[in-house]
Amino acid sequence: MKVVKDSSIRPPSLFRLNEVTWVFQEIVNTYGIPTYKEVNPGVFAIVTFPFLFGIMFGDIGHGFVLFLVGALLCLFEDVIKKKAPGMAGILGIRYIFLLMGLFATYAGLI
């Protein structure tokens, strides 16, 4: 059996995701999926994307409202899933709302 070392078939990339990292990986994937043996930029996007949003937005009031929306979505996740199953899609972005609101409030405070 002959083994071919140079093949045009690329091995797949596997990123283990959870509820927090899923939305940030989706943002990275819109610009391009990292290839095999590349560093996953989704991990860095967890902090840098909300921080840069906070710097651009930089408003205490609106940032706090965004933070409250994210916090309420995180706190009442079970209630939303049970009482309004059609709203369960918005739960995927609760952590990005929370972080973007936190950094926007922080940048506005500074």
CSV table of C-alpha atoms in Angstrom, one decimal:
chain,number,residue,atom,x,y,z
A,1,MET,CA,0.0,0.0,0.0
A,2,LYS,CA,1.4,3.4,-1.0
A,3,VAL,CA,1.0,6.4,1.2
A,4,VAL,CA,0.7,9.8,-0.4
A,5,LYS,CA,2.1,12.6,1.7
A,6,ASP,CA,1.1,15.5,-0.5
A,7,SER,CA,-2.7,15.4,-0.8
A,8,SER,CA,-5.1,18.1,-1.8
A,9,ILE,CA,-7.5,16.9,0.9
A,10,ARG,CA,-7.4,19.2,3.9
A,11,PRO,CA,-8.0,17.7,7.4
A,12,PRO,CA,-11.0,19.2,9.2
A,13,SER,CA,-10.8,21.7,12.1
A,14,LEU,CA,-12.5,20.7,15.3
A,15,PHE,CA,-13.3,23.4,17.9
A,16,ARG,CA,-14.9,22.3,21.1
A,17,LEU,CA,-17.5,25.0,21.9
A,18,ASN,CA,-19.9,25.7,24.8
A,19,GLU,CA,-22.6,28.2,25.4
A,20,VAL,CA,-20.2,31.1,25.9
A,21,THR,CA,-17.7,30.4,23.1
A,22,TRP,CA,-20.3,29.5,20.4
A,23,VAL,CA,-21.3,33.0,19.5
A,24,PHE,CA,-17.7,34.3,19.3
A,25,GLN,CA,-16.7,31.4,17.1
A,26,GLU,CA,-19.6,32.2,14.8
A,27,ILE,CA,-18.3,35.8,14.5
A,28,VAL,CA,-14.8,34.5,13.6
A,29,ASN,CA,-16.3,32.0,11.1
A,30,THR,CA,-18.0,34.8,9.2
A,31,TYR,CA,-14.5,36.0,8.2
A,32,GLY,CA,-13.1,32.6,7.5
A,33,ILE,CA,-12.7,29.2,9.3
A,34,PRO,CA,-9.3,28.6,10.7
A,35,THR,CA,-7.5,25.7,9.0
A,36,TYR,CA,-6.0,22.6,10.5
A,37,LYS,CA,-3.2,23.3,13.0
A,38,GLU,CA,-3.9,27.1,13.1
A,39,VAL,CA,-4.5,28.9,16.3
A,40,ASN,CA,-8.3,29.5,16.9
A,41,PRO,CA,-8.9,33.2,17.0
A,42,GLY,CA,-12.3,32.6,18.5
A,43,VAL,CA,-10.7,32.4,21.9
A,44,PHE,CA,-9.1,35.8,21.6
A,45,ALA,CA,-12.4,37.2,20.3
A,46,ILE,CA,-14.1,36.5,23.6
A,47,VAL,CA,-12.4,39.5,25.2
A,48,THR,CA,-11.3,41.6,22.3
A,49,PHE,CA,-14.7,41.9,20.4
A,50,PRO,CA,-16.7,43.1,23.4
A,51,PHE,CA,-13.9,45.4,24.6
A,52,LEU,CA,-13.6,47.1,21.2
A,53,PHE,CA,-17.3,47.4,21.0
A,54,GLY,CA,-17.2,49.0,24.5
A,55,ILE,CA,-14.5,51.5,23.3
A,56,MET,CA,-16.6,52.4,20.2
A,57,PHE,CA,-19.9,52.7,22.1
A,58,GLY,CA,-18.6,54.0,25.4
A,59,ASP,CA,-21.9,55.1,27.0
A,60,ILE,CA,-22.7,54.4,30.6
A,61,GLY,CA,-26.5,54.5,30.3
A,62,HIS,CA,-27.0,52.4,27.1
A,63,GLY,CA,-24.1,50.1,28.1
A,64,PHE,CA,-25.8,49.4,31.4
A,65,VAL,CA,-29.1,48.7,29.7
A,66,LEU,CA,-27.3,46.2,27.4
A,67,PHE,CA,-25.6,44.7,30.4
A,68,LEU,CA,-29.0,44.3,32.2
A,69,VAL,CA,-30.6,42.7,29.2
A,70,GLY,CA,-27.7,40.2,29.1
A,71,ALA,CA,-27.9,39.6,32.8
A,72,LEU,CA,-31.6,39.0,32.7
A,73,LEU,CA,-31.3,36.6,29.8
A,74,CYS,CA,-28.6,34.7,31.8
A,75,LEU,CA,-30.6,34.7,35.1
A,76,PHE,CA,-33.9,33.7,33.6
A,77,GLU,CA,-32.7,31.2,31.0
A,78,ASP,CA,-34.8,28.3,32.4
A,79,VAL,CA,-37.9,30.4,32.6
A,80,ILE,CA,-37.5,31.6,29.0
A,81,LYS,CA,-36.9,28.1,27.7
A,82,LYS,CA,-40.0,26.8,29.6
A,83,LYS,CA,-42.5,29.5,29.0
A,84,ALA,CA,-41.5,30.9,25.6
A,85,PRO,CA,-39.8,28.2,23.5
A,86,GLY,CA,-39.9,30.5,20.5
A,87,MET,CA,-37.6,33.0,22.3
A,88,ALA,CA,-34.9,30.3,23.0
A,89,GLY,CA,-33.0,31.5,19.9
A,90,ILE,CA,-32.1,34.8,21.6
A,91,LEU,CA,-30.5,32.9,24.5
A,92,GLY,CA,-27.5,32.1,22.2
A,93,ILE,CA,-26.4,35.7,22.3
A,94,ARG,CA,-26.9,36.4,26.0
A,95,TYR,CA,-23.2,36.3,26.9
A,96,ILE,CA,-22.2,38.6,24.2
A,97,PHE,CA,-24.8,41.1,25.3
A,98,LEU,CA,-23.5,40.8,28.9
A,99,LEU,CA,-19.9,41.3,28.0
A,100,MET,CA,-20.6,44.1,25.5
A,101,GLY,CA,-22.7,46.0,28.0
A,102,LEU,CA,-20.1,45.5,30.7
A,103,PHE,CA,-17.3,46.9,28.6
A,104,ALA,CA,-19.4,49.7,27.2
A,105,THR,CA,-20.3,50.8,30.7
A,106,TYR,CA,-16.7,50.6,31.8
A,107,ALA,CA,-15.5,52.6,28.8
A,108,GLY,CA,-18.2,55.2,29.4
A,109,LEU,CA,-17.2,55.5,33.0
A,110,ILE,CA,-13.6,56.1,32.1
